[in-house]
Amino acid sequence: MRAEIENTVEQIEKSLKLLAQRLDWETAQHRLEEFNARVEDPNLWDDPAAAQKLMRDRQMLVDAIETYTSIKQDLSDNVEMIELGEMESDKEVVVDAENALKSLAEKASKKELEALLDGEADGNDTFLEINSGAGGTESCDWASMLARMYVRWAEQHGYEVELQSEQPGEEAGIKSAAYKISGPNAYGWLKSESGVHRLVRISPFDSAAKRHTSFCSVWVYPVVDDNIEIEINPADIRIDTYRSSGAGGQHVNTTDSAVRITHAPTGIVVTSSEKSQHQNRDIAMKALKSRLYQLELDKRNEAINAAHEAKGDAGWGNQIRSYVLQPYQMVKDLRTGHETSDTKGVLDGDLDPFMAATLAQNVSGKSRADARAE
């Protein structure tokens, strides 16, 4: 077996070792049996929220077991095929198996990263907020570009996207938008996107075609489970209602149905602008609880807290990533150094390499190398 392929096999084996460690392979089957027994309980759906959580946790365990066993079996099969091909001098069989191992190494590496999503709320759904910063109309347009980018990323991963609120810009784009993104590990993946994002391009709003720099801030925080108790003193919040913006004509919103909740002790402001005021109060309160829960998580995790505090104002000196469209094409993450010239791909939602680089560098206080060395 060639040295290159031996290295590939070694990398897959390291990924498998980490997967087994994160899965706690020795107890995995026993835990699955316990889940299966609870699923058969005829009283399970008496509490729909608890039942849904149980089903989701069970499915995550099933998926993790299947992933581990599949990668391990594919590794064994392809190594066996290479050895057999070499014995029979069948180069075609060897080449096919080697290519399969290279693809398997990429899959194992990705699953390894997912296994590192072991933070307290990494498996949760997430809220994502985008706010325009320095740059006026240009910044509002940049905010709408970022919103499109994240929605595309989420949809490509099969996540459900719900627009919670949106404030249009005065001339173009949006001043702010808030989304709820639902799916496995949604918060774990997107949390690395919190920070200031910088755009450099020839402005379509400048008749002189000059290059402009604009900024937007992105804030990501987990959707908290209803079972998590977050105490909110009614005296600490102010609830305002206002008229939702929407389409004109027969669809114009003529009632003050949108809701804004301000939490005085922290200064947190959350909004929701669906059609029903009752629904908006519920959504906004959940969002506020999630923000407060995020603050508590930050206190427990100094690394995450420092990252959020370093986000700073949406302006010069605080950016985590730069998107340069002129005079050259480049997207570069300033935390990890990861970069690409495929700016169109990134703005169309190809964010996985950036998220993976950040996750590999520092997730749950560990780099990938540290996790492997445990």
PDB file of N, CA and C in Angstrom, residues 94-179:
ATOM      1  N   VAL A  94      -7.451  -1.357  -7.446  1.00  0.00           N
ATOM      2  CA  VAL A  94      -6.682  -0.586  -6.464  1.00  0.00           C
ATOM      3  C   VAL A  94      -7.013   0.894  -6.556  1.00  0.00           C
ATOM      4  N   VAL A  95      -7.036   1.436  -7.782  1.00  0.00           N
ATOM      5  CA  VAL A  95      -7.318   2.864  -7.977  1.00  0.00           C
ATOM      6  C   VAL A  95      -8.721   3.213  -7.491  1.00  0.00           C
ATOM      7  N   ASP A  96      -9.701   2.379  -7.808  1.00  0.00           N
ATOM      8  CA  ASP A  96     -11.081   2.626  -7.366  1.00  0.00           C
ATOM      9  C   ASP A  96     -11.180   2.644  -5.837  1.00  0.00           C
ATOM     10  N   ALA A  97     -10.511   1.694  -5.198  1.00  0.00           N
ATOM     11  CA  ALA A  97     -10.558   1.618  -3.738  1.00  0.00           C
ATOM     12  C   ALA A  97      -9.827   2.802  -3.101  1.00  0.00           C
ATOM     13  N   GLU A  98      -8.719   3.221  -3.699  1.00  0.00           N
ATOM     14  CA  GLU A  98      -7.974   4.369  -3.173  1.00  0.00           C
ATOM     15  C   GLU A  98      -8.812   5.644  -3.278  1.00  0.00           C
ATOM     16  N   ASN A  99      -9.499   5.814  -4.401  1.00  0.00           N
ATOM     17  CA  ASN A  99     -10.358   6.990  -4.557  1.00  0.00           C
ATOM     18  C   ASN A  99     -11.501   6.961  -3.542  1.00  0.00           C
ATOM     19  N   ALA A 100     -12.027   5.771  -3.302  1.00  0.00           N
ATOM     20  CA  ALA A 100     -13.100   5.631  -2.316  1.00  0.00           C
ATOM     21  C   ALA A 100     -12.607   5.998  -0.917  1.00  0.00           C
ATOM     22  N   LEU A 101     -11.355   5.635  -0.611  1.00  0.00           N
ATOM     23  CA  LEU A 101     -10.790   5.966   0.696  1.00  0.00           C
ATOM     24  C   LEU A 101     -10.603   7.475   0.854  1.00  0.00           C
ATOM     25  N   LYS A 102     -10.207   8.147  -0.232  1.00  0.00           N
ATOM     26  CA  LYS A 102     -10.034   9.601  -0.166  1.00  0.00           C
ATOM     27  C   LYS A 102     -11.363  10.292   0.115  1.00  0.00           C
ATOM     28  N   SER A 103     -12.412   9.818  -0.555  1.00  0.00           N
ATOM     29  CA  SER A 103     -13.747  10.376  -0.306  1.00  0.00           C
ATOM     30  C   SER A 103     -14.205  10.063   1.119  1.00  0.00           C
ATOM     31  N   LEU A 104     -13.879   8.868   1.582  1.00  0.00           N
ATOM     32  CA  LEU A 104     -14.249   8.467   2.934  1.00  0.00           C
ATOM     33  C   LEU A 104     -13.531   9.328   3.971  1.00  0.00           C
ATOM     34  N   ALA A 105     -12.279   9.684   3.684  1.00  0.00           N
ATOM     35  CA  ALA A 105     -11.521  10.535   4.609  1.00  0.00           C
ATOM     36  C   ALA A 105     -12.181  11.900   4.751  1.00  0.00           C
ATOM     37  N   GLU A 106     -12.700  12.448   3.643  1.00  0.00           N
ATOM     38  CA  GLU A 106     -13.393  13.733   3.696  1.00  0.00           C
ATOM     39  C   GLU A 106     -14.679  13.618   4.533  1.00  0.00           C
ATOM     40  N   LYS A 107     -15.413  12.533   4.315  1.00  0.00           N
ATOM     41  CA  LYS A 107     -16.640  12.309   5.073  1.00  0.00           C
ATOM     42  C   LYS A 107     -16.328  12.154   6.555  1.00  0.00           C
ATOM     43  N   ALA A 108     -15.299  11.373   6.873  1.00  0.00           N
ATOM     44  CA  ALA A 108     -14.932  11.131   8.274  1.00  0.00           C
ATOM     45  C   ALA A 108     -14.490  12.425   8.948  1.00  0.00           C
ATOM     46  N   SER A 109     -13.762  13.260   8.193  1.00  0.00           N
ATOM     47  CA  SER A 109     -13.295  14.526   8.744  1.00  0.00           C
ATOM     48  C   SER A 109     -14.473  15.435   9.086  1.00  0.00           C
ATOM     49  N   LYS A 110     -15.464  15.471   8.196  1.00  0.00           N
ATOM     50  CA  LYS A 110     -16.642  16.298   8.446  1.00  0.00           C
ATOM     51  C   LYS A 110     -17.417  15.784   9.651  1.00  0.00           C
ATOM     52  N   LYS A 111     -17.587  14.471   9.742  1.00  0.00           N
ATOM     53  CA  LYS A 111     -18.309  13.891  10.871  1.00  0.00           C
ATOM     54  C   LYS A 111     -17.544  14.093  12.174  1.00  0.00           C
ATOM     55  N   GLU A 112     -16.222  14.107  12.059  1.00  0.00           N
ATOM     56  CA  GLU A 112     -15.390  14.368  13.238  1.00  0.00           C
ATOM     57  C   GLU A 112     -15.667  15.767  13.776  1.00  0.00           C
ATOM     58  N   LEU A 113     -15.776  16.730  12.864  1.00  0.00           N
ATOM     59  CA  LEU A 113     -16.072  18.090  13.275  1.00  0.00           C
ATOM     60  C   LEU A 113     -17.440  18.165  13.934  1.00  0.00           C
ATOM     61  N   GLU A 114     -18.415  17.480  13.343  1.00  0.00           N
ATOM     62  CA  GLU A 114     -19.750  17.472  13.923  1.00  0.00           C
ATOM     63  C   GLU A 114     -19.743  16.864  15.321  1.00  0.00           C
ATOM     64  N   ALA A 115     -18.874  15.881  15.519  1.00  0.00           N
ATOM     65  CA  ALA A 115     -18.788  15.233  16.828  1.00  0.00           C
ATOM     66  C   ALA A 115     -18.247  16.188  17.888  1.00  0.00           C
ATOM     67  N   LEU A 116     -17.506  17.196  17.450  1.00  0.00           N
ATOM     68  CA  LEU A 116     -16.971  18.176  18.386  1.00  0.00           C
ATOM     69  C   LEU A 116     -18.028  19.180  18.834  1.00  0.00           C
ATOM     70  N   LEU A 117     -19.214  19.103  18.212  1.00  0.00           N
ATOM     71  CA  LEU A 117     -20.298  19.983  18.622  1.00  0.00           C
ATOM     72  C   LEU A 117     -20.934  19.433  19.897  1.00  0.00           C
ATOM     73  N   ASP A 118     -20.186  19.525  20.978  1.00  0.00           N
ATOM     74  CA  ASP A 118     -20.662  18.955  22.231  1.00  0.00           C
ATOM     75  C   ASP A 118     -20.877  20.014  23.300  1.00  0.00           C
ATOM     76  N   GLY A 119     -21.029  21.268  22.865  1.00  0.00           N
ATOM     77  CA  GLY A 119     -21.346  22.322  23.811  1.00  0.00           C
ATOM     78  C   GLY A 119     -22.747  22.141  24.359  1.00  0.00           C
ATOM     79  N   GLU A 120     -23.060  22.821  25.437  1.00  0.00           N
ATOM     80  CA  GLU A 120     -24.326  22.616  26.132  1.00  0.00           C
ATOM     81  C   GLU A 120     -25.539  22.838  25.231  1.00  0.00           C
ATOM     82  N   ALA A 121     -25.443  23.804  24.306  1.00  0.00           N
ATOM     83  CA  ALA A 121     -26.600  24.132  23.465  1.00  0.00           C
ATOM     84  C   ALA A 121     -26.330  23.896  21.985  1.00  0.00           C
ATOM     85  N   ASP A 122     -25.224  23.236  21.641  1.00  0.00           N
ATOM     86  CA  ASP A 122     -24.859  23.087  20.236  1.00  0.00           C
ATOM     87  C   ASP A 122     -25.921  22.373  19.403  1.00  0.00           C
ATOM     88  N   GLY A 123     -26.637  21.438  20.007  1.00  0.00           N
ATOM     89  CA  GLY A 123     -27.631  20.684  19.261  1.00  0.00           C
ATOM     90  C   GLY A 123     -28.937  21.425  19.060  1.00  0.00           C
ATOM     91  N   ASN A 124     -29.071  22.614  19.662  1.00  0.00           N
ATOM     92  CA  ASN A 124     -30.345  23.340  19.625  1.00  0.00           C
ATOM     93  C   ASN A 124     -30.585  24.051  18.298  1.00  0.00           C
ATOM     94  N   ASP A 125     -31.854  24.404  18.076  1.00  0.00           N
ATOM     95  CA  ASP A 125     -32.179  25.351  17.012  1.00  0.00           C
ATOM     96  C   ASP A 125     -31.572  26.693  17.406  1.00  0.00           C
ATOM     97  N   THR A 126     -31.600  27.663  16.480  1.00  0.00           N
ATOM     98  CA  THR A 126     -30.917  28.916  16.780  1.00  0.00           C
ATOM     99  C   THR A 126     -31.676  30.119  16.254  1.00  0.00           C
ATOM    100  N   PHE A 127     -31.479  31.238  16.910  1.00  0.00           N
ATOM    101  CA  PHE A 127     -31.914  32.532  16.400  1.00  0.00           C
ATOM    102  C   PHE A 127     -30.705  33.202  15.760  1.00  0.00           C
ATOM    103  N   LEU A 128     -30.924  33.895  14.652  1.00  0.00           N
ATOM    104  CA  LEU A 128     -29.853  34.613  13.972  1.00  0.00           C
ATOM    105  C   LEU A 128     -30.343  36.016  13.665  1.00  0.00           C
ATOM    106  N   GLU A 129     -29.606  37.018  14.140  1.00  0.00           N
ATOM    107  CA  GLU A 129     -29.977  38.411  13.908  1.00  0.00           C
ATOM    108  C   GLU A 129     -28.906  39.097  13.067  1.00  0.00           C
ATOM    109  N   ILE A 130     -29.340  39.924  12.145  1.00  0.00           N
ATOM    110  CA  ILE A 130     -28.444  40.696  11.292  1.00  0.00           C
ATOM    111  C   ILE A 130     -28.799  42.167  11.449  1.00  0.00           C
ATOM    112  N   ASN A 131     -27.803  43.008  11.706  1.00  0.00           N
ATOM    113  CA  ASN A 131     -28.026  44.441  11.862  1.00  0.00           C
ATOM    114  C   ASN A 131     -27.039  45.218  11.007  1.00  0.00           C
ATOM    115  N   SER A 132     -27.545  46.170  10.239  1.00  0.00           N
ATOM    116  CA  SER A 132     -26.652  47.003   9.428  1.00  0.00           C
ATOM    117  C   SER A 132     -25.856  47.912  10.347  1.00  0.00           C
ATOM    118  N   GLY A 133     -24.652  48.275   9.902  1.00  0.00           N
ATOM    119  CA  GLY A 133     -23.791  49.113  10.717  1.00  0.00           C
ATOM    120  C   GLY A 133     -23.341  50.334   9.960  1.00  0.00           C
ATOM    121  N   ALA A 134     -22.066  50.663  10.092  1.00  0.00           N
ATOM    122  CA  ALA A 134     -21.524  51.835   9.411  1.00  0.00           C
ATOM    123  C   ALA A 134     -21.609  51.640   7.902  1.00  0.00           C
ATOM    124  N   GLY A 135     -22.123  52.646   7.196  1.00  0.00           N
ATOM    125  CA  GLY A 135     -22.187  52.526   5.744  1.00  0.00           C
ATOM    126  C   GLY A 135     -23.497  52.947   5.123  1.00  0.00           C
ATOM    127  N   GLY A 136     -24.508  53.339   5.925  1.00  0.00           N
ATOM    128  CA  GLY A 136     -25.751  53.861   5.387  1.00  0.00           C
ATOM    129  C   GLY A 136     -26.479  52.887   4.479  1.00  0.00           C
ATOM    130  N   THR A 137     -26.922  53.386   3.316  1.00  0.00           N
ATOM    131  CA  THR A 137     -27.660  52.558   2.357  1.00  0.00           C
ATOM    132  C   THR A 137     -26.841  51.357   1.932  1.00  0.00           C
ATOM    133  N   GLU A 138     -25.568  51.558   1.740  1.00  0.00           N
ATOM    134  CA  GLU A 138     -24.679  50.466   1.331  1.00  0.00           C
ATOM    135  C   GLU A 138     -24.695  49.356   2.376  1.00  0.00           C
ATOM    136  N   SER A 139     -24.690  49.736   3.659  1.00  0.00           N
ATOM    137  CA  SER A 139     -24.713  48.754   4.743  1.00  0.00           C
ATOM    138  C   SER A 139     -26.036  48.009   4.788  1.00  0.00           C
ATOM    139  N   CYS A 140     -27.138  48.702   4.515  1.00  0.00           N
ATOM    140  CA  CYS A 140     -28.457  48.044   4.491  1.00  0.00           C
ATOM    141  C   CYS A 140     -28.517  47.022   3.362  1.00  0.00           C
ATOM    142  N   ASP A 141     -27.924  47.362   2.222  1.00  0.00           N
ATOM    143  CA  ASP A 141     -27.882  46.407   1.112  1.00  0.00           C
ATOM    144  C   ASP A 141     -27.023  45.205   1.478  1.00  0.00           C
ATOM    145  N   TRP A 142     -25.926  45.459   2.174  1.00  0.00           N
ATOM    146  CA  TRP A 142     -25.036  44.384   2.628  1.00  0.00           C
ATOM    147  C   TRP A 142     -25.774  43.475   3.608  1.00  0.00           C
ATOM    148  N   ALA A 143     -26.605  44.063   4.466  1.00  0.00           N
ATOM    149  CA  ALA A 143     -27.387  43.259   5.410  1.00  0.00           C
ATOM    150  C   ALA A 143     -28.327  42.315   4.665  1.00  0.00           C
ATOM    151  N   SER A 144     -28.946  42.788   3.601  1.00  0.00           N
ATOM    152  CA  SER A 144     -29.844  41.923   2.827  1.00  0.00           C
ATOM    153  C   SER A 144     -29.066  40.822   2.119  1.00  0.00           C
ATOM    154  N   MET A 145     -27.831  41.114   1.693  1.00  0.00           N
ATOM    155  CA  MET A 145     -26.982  40.098   1.076  1.00  0.00           C
ATOM    156  C   MET A 145     -26.614  39.011   2.086  1.00  0.00           C
ATOM    157  N   LEU A 146     -26.304  39.434   3.302  1.00  0.00           N
ATOM    158  CA  LEU A 146     -25.981  38.467   4.356  1.00  0.00           C
ATOM    159  C   LEU A 146     -27.193  37.606   4.704  1.00  0.00           C
ATOM    160  N   ALA A 147     -28.363  38.233   4.766  1.00  0.00           N
ATOM    161  CA  ALA A 147     -29.577  37.479   5.065  1.00  0.00           C
ATOM    162  C   ALA A 147     -29.801  36.401   4.006  1.00  0.00           C
ATOM    163  N   ARG A 148     -29.648  36.774   2.746  1.00  0.00           N
ATOM    164  CA  ARG A 148     -29.802  35.807   1.658  1.00  0.00           C
ATOM    165  C   ARG A 148     -28.775  34.686   1.788  1.00  0.00           C
ATOM    166  N   MET A 149     -27.536  35.027   2.141  1.00  0.00           N
ATOM    167  CA  MET A 149     -26.464  34.046   2.276  1.00  0.00           C
ATOM    168  C   MET A 149     -26.798  33.011   3.348  1.00  0.00           C
ATOM    169  N   TYR A 150     -27.259  33.469   4.507  1.00  0.00           N
ATOM    170  CA  TYR A 150     -27.557  32.535   5.597  1.00  0.00           C
ATOM    171  C   TYR A 150     -28.807  31.712   5.317  1.00  0.00           C
ATOM    172  N   VAL A 151     -29.799  32.318   4.703  1.00  0.00           N
ATOM    173  CA  VAL A 151     -31.001  31.558   4.351  1.00  0.00           C
ATOM    174  C   VAL A 151     -30.649  30.450   3.357  1.00  0.00           C
ATOM    175  N   ARG A 152     -29.805  30.770   2.371  1.00  0.00           N
ATOM    176  CA  ARG A 152     -29.390  29.758   1.397  1.00  0.00           C
ATOM    177  C   ARG A 152     -28.590  28.645   2.065  1.00  0.00           C
ATOM    178  N   TRP A 153     -27.683  29.020   2.966  1.00  0.00           N
ATOM    179  CA  TRP A 153     -26.899  28.001   3.676  1.00  0.00           C
ATOM    180  C   TRP A 153     -27.829  27.069   4.440  1.00  0.00           C
ATOM    181  N   ALA A 154     -28.787  27.654   5.150  1.00  0.00           N
ATOM    182  CA  ALA A 154     -29.702  26.844   5.960  1.00  0.00           C
ATOM    183  C   ALA A 154     -30.541  25.919   5.083  1.00  0.00           C
ATOM    184  N   GLU A 155     -31.064  26.437   3.999  1.00  0.00           N
ATOM    185  CA  GLU A 155     -31.902  25.624   3.121  1.00  0.00           C
ATOM    186  C   GLU A 155     -31.108  24.492   2.476  1.00  0.00           C
ATOM    187  N   GLN A 156     -29.835  24.769   2.137  1.00  0.00           N
ATOM    188  CA  GLN A 156     -28.990  23.730   1.557  1.00  0.00           C
ATOM    189  C   GLN A 156     -28.750  22.580   2.531  1.00  0.00           C
ATOM    190  N   HIS A 157     -28.843  22.863   3.827  1.00  0.00           N
ATOM    191  CA  HIS A 157     -28.633  21.834   4.847  1.00  0.00           C
ATOM    192  C   HIS A 157     -29.938  21.243   5.358  1.00  0.00           C
ATOM    193  N   GLY A 158     -31.027  21.588   4.688  1.00  0.00           N
ATOM    194  CA  GLY A 158     -32.307  21.019   5.066  1.00  0.00           C
ATOM    195  C   GLY A 158     -32.902  21.607   6.325  1.00  0.00           C
ATOM    196  N   TYR A 159     -32.409  22.780   6.754  1.00  0.00           N
ATOM    197  CA  TYR A 159     -32.943  23.423   7.945  1.00  0.00           C
ATOM    198  C   TYR A 159     -34.201  24.231   7.604  1.00  0.00           C
ATOM    199  N   GLU A 160     -35.069  24.362   8.581  1.00  0.00           N
ATOM    200  CA  GLU A 160     -36.268  25.183   8.423  1.00  0.00           C
ATOM    201  C   GLU A 160     -35.942  26.611   8.830  1.00  0.00           C
ATOM    202  N   VAL A 161     -36.344  27.571   7.997  1.00  0.00           N
ATOM    203  CA  VAL A 161     -36.037  28.976   8.250  1.00  0.00           C
ATOM    204  C   VAL A 161     -37.335  29.752   8.435  1.00  0.00           C
ATOM    205  N   GLU A 162     -37.450  30.467   9.557  1.00  0.00           N
ATOM    206  CA  GLU A 162     -38.622  31.300   9.827  1.00  0.00           C
ATOM    207  C   GLU A 162     -38.160  32.736  10.049  1.00  0.00           C
ATOM    208  N   LEU A 163     -38.700  33.659   9.267  1.00  0.00           N
ATOM    209  CA  LEU A 163     -38.408  35.077   9.464  1.00  0.00           C
ATOM    210  C   LEU A 163     -39.198  35.572  10.668  1.00  0.00           C
ATOM    211  N   GLN A 164     -38.486  36.058  11.689  1.00  0.00           N
ATOM    212  CA  GLN A 164     -39.135  36.527  12.909  1.00  0.00           C
ATOM    213  C   GLN A 164     -39.507  38.003  12.815  1.00  0.00           C
ATOM    214  N   SER A 165     -38.608  38.797  12.281  1.00  0.00           N
ATOM    215  CA  SER A 165     -38.878  40.226  12.125  1.00  0.00           C
ATOM    216  C   SER A 165     -37.918  40.793  11.090  1.00  0.00           C
ATOM    217  N   GLU A 166     -38.323  41.920  10.489  1.00  0.00           N
ATOM    218  CA  GLU A 166     -37.484  42.557   9.481  1.00  0.00           C
ATOM    219  C   GLU A 166     -37.803  44.046   9.431  1.00  0.00           C
ATOM    220  N   GLN A 167     -36.763  44.875   9.399  1.00  0.00           N
ATOM    221  CA  GLN A 167     -36.939  46.316   9.275  1.00  0.00           C
ATOM    222  C   GLN A 167     -36.270  46.765   7.988  1.00  0.00           C
ATOM    223  N   PRO A 168     -37.050  47.221   7.012  1.00  0.00           N
ATOM    224  CA  PRO A 168     -36.460  47.598   5.722  1.00  0.00           C
ATOM    225  C   PRO A 168     -35.595  48.848   5.822  1.00  0.00           C
ATOM    226  N   GLY A 169     -34.625  48.966   4.915  1.00  0.00           N
ATOM    227  CA  GLY A 169     -33.811  50.162   4.840  1.00  0.00           C
ATOM    228  C   GLY A 169     -34.598  51.299   4.212  1.00  0.00           C
ATOM    229  N   GLU A 170     -34.111  52.527   4.375  1.00  0.00           N
ATOM    230  CA  GLU A 170     -34.839  53.681   3.858  1.00  0.00           C
ATOM    231  C   GLU A 170     -34.830  53.720   2.335  1.00  0.00           C
ATOM    232  N   GLU A 171     -33.724  53.303   1.727  1.00  0.00           N
ATOM    233  CA  GLU A 171     -33.621  53.343   0.264  1.00  0.00           C
ATOM    234  C   GLU A 171     -33.491  51.955  -0.343  1.00  0.00           C
ATOM    235  N   ALA A 172     -32.811  51.054   0.335  1.00  0.00           N
ATOM    236  CA  ALA A 172     -32.600  49.705  -0.192  1.00  0.00           C
ATOM    237  C   ALA A 172     -32.230  48.777   0.956  1.00  0.00           C
ATOM    238  N   GLY A 173     -32.361  47.471   0.711  1.00  0.00           N
ATOM    239  CA  GLY A 173     -31.920  46.486   1.692  1.00  0.00           C
ATOM    240  C   GLY A 173     -32.728  46.500   2.972  1.00  0.00           C
ATOM    241  N   ILE A 174     -32.078  46.095   4.057  1.00  0.00           N
ATOM    242  CA  ILE A 174     -32.738  46.017   5.359  1.00  0.00           C
ATOM    243  C   ILE A 174     -31.840  46.615   6.434  1.00  0.00           C
ATOM    244  N   LYS A 175     -32.478  47.212   7.434  1.00  0.00           N
ATOM    245  CA  LYS A 175     -31.718  47.692   8.586  1.00  0.00           C
ATOM    246  C   LYS A 175     -31.422  46.540   9.536  1.00  0.00           C
ATOM    247  N   SER A 176     -32.387  45.616   9.644  1.00  0.00           N
ATOM    248  CA  SER A 176     -32.188  44.472  10.534  1.00  0.00           C
ATOM    249  C   SER A 176     -33.139  43.360  10.132  1.00  0.00           C
ATOM    250  N   ALA A 177     -32.798  42.152  10.534  1.00  0.00           N
ATOM    251  CA  ALA A 177     -33.659  40.989  10.323  1.00  0.00           C
ATOM    252  C   ALA A 177     -33.327  39.955  11.379  1.00  0.00           C
ATOM    253  N   ALA A 178     -34.336  39.195  11.783  1.00  0.00           N
ATOM    254  CA  ALA A 178     -34.131  38.131  12.761  1.00  0.00           C
ATOM    255  C   ALA A 178     -34.798  36.864  12.238  1.00  0.00           C
ATOM    256  N   TYR A 179     -34.071  35.746  12.318  1.00  0.00           N
ATOM    257  CA  TYR A 179     -34.565  34.464  11.838  1.00  0.00           C
ATOM    258  C   TYR A 179     -34.481  33.420  12.946  1.00  0.00           C
TER     259      TYR A 179
END
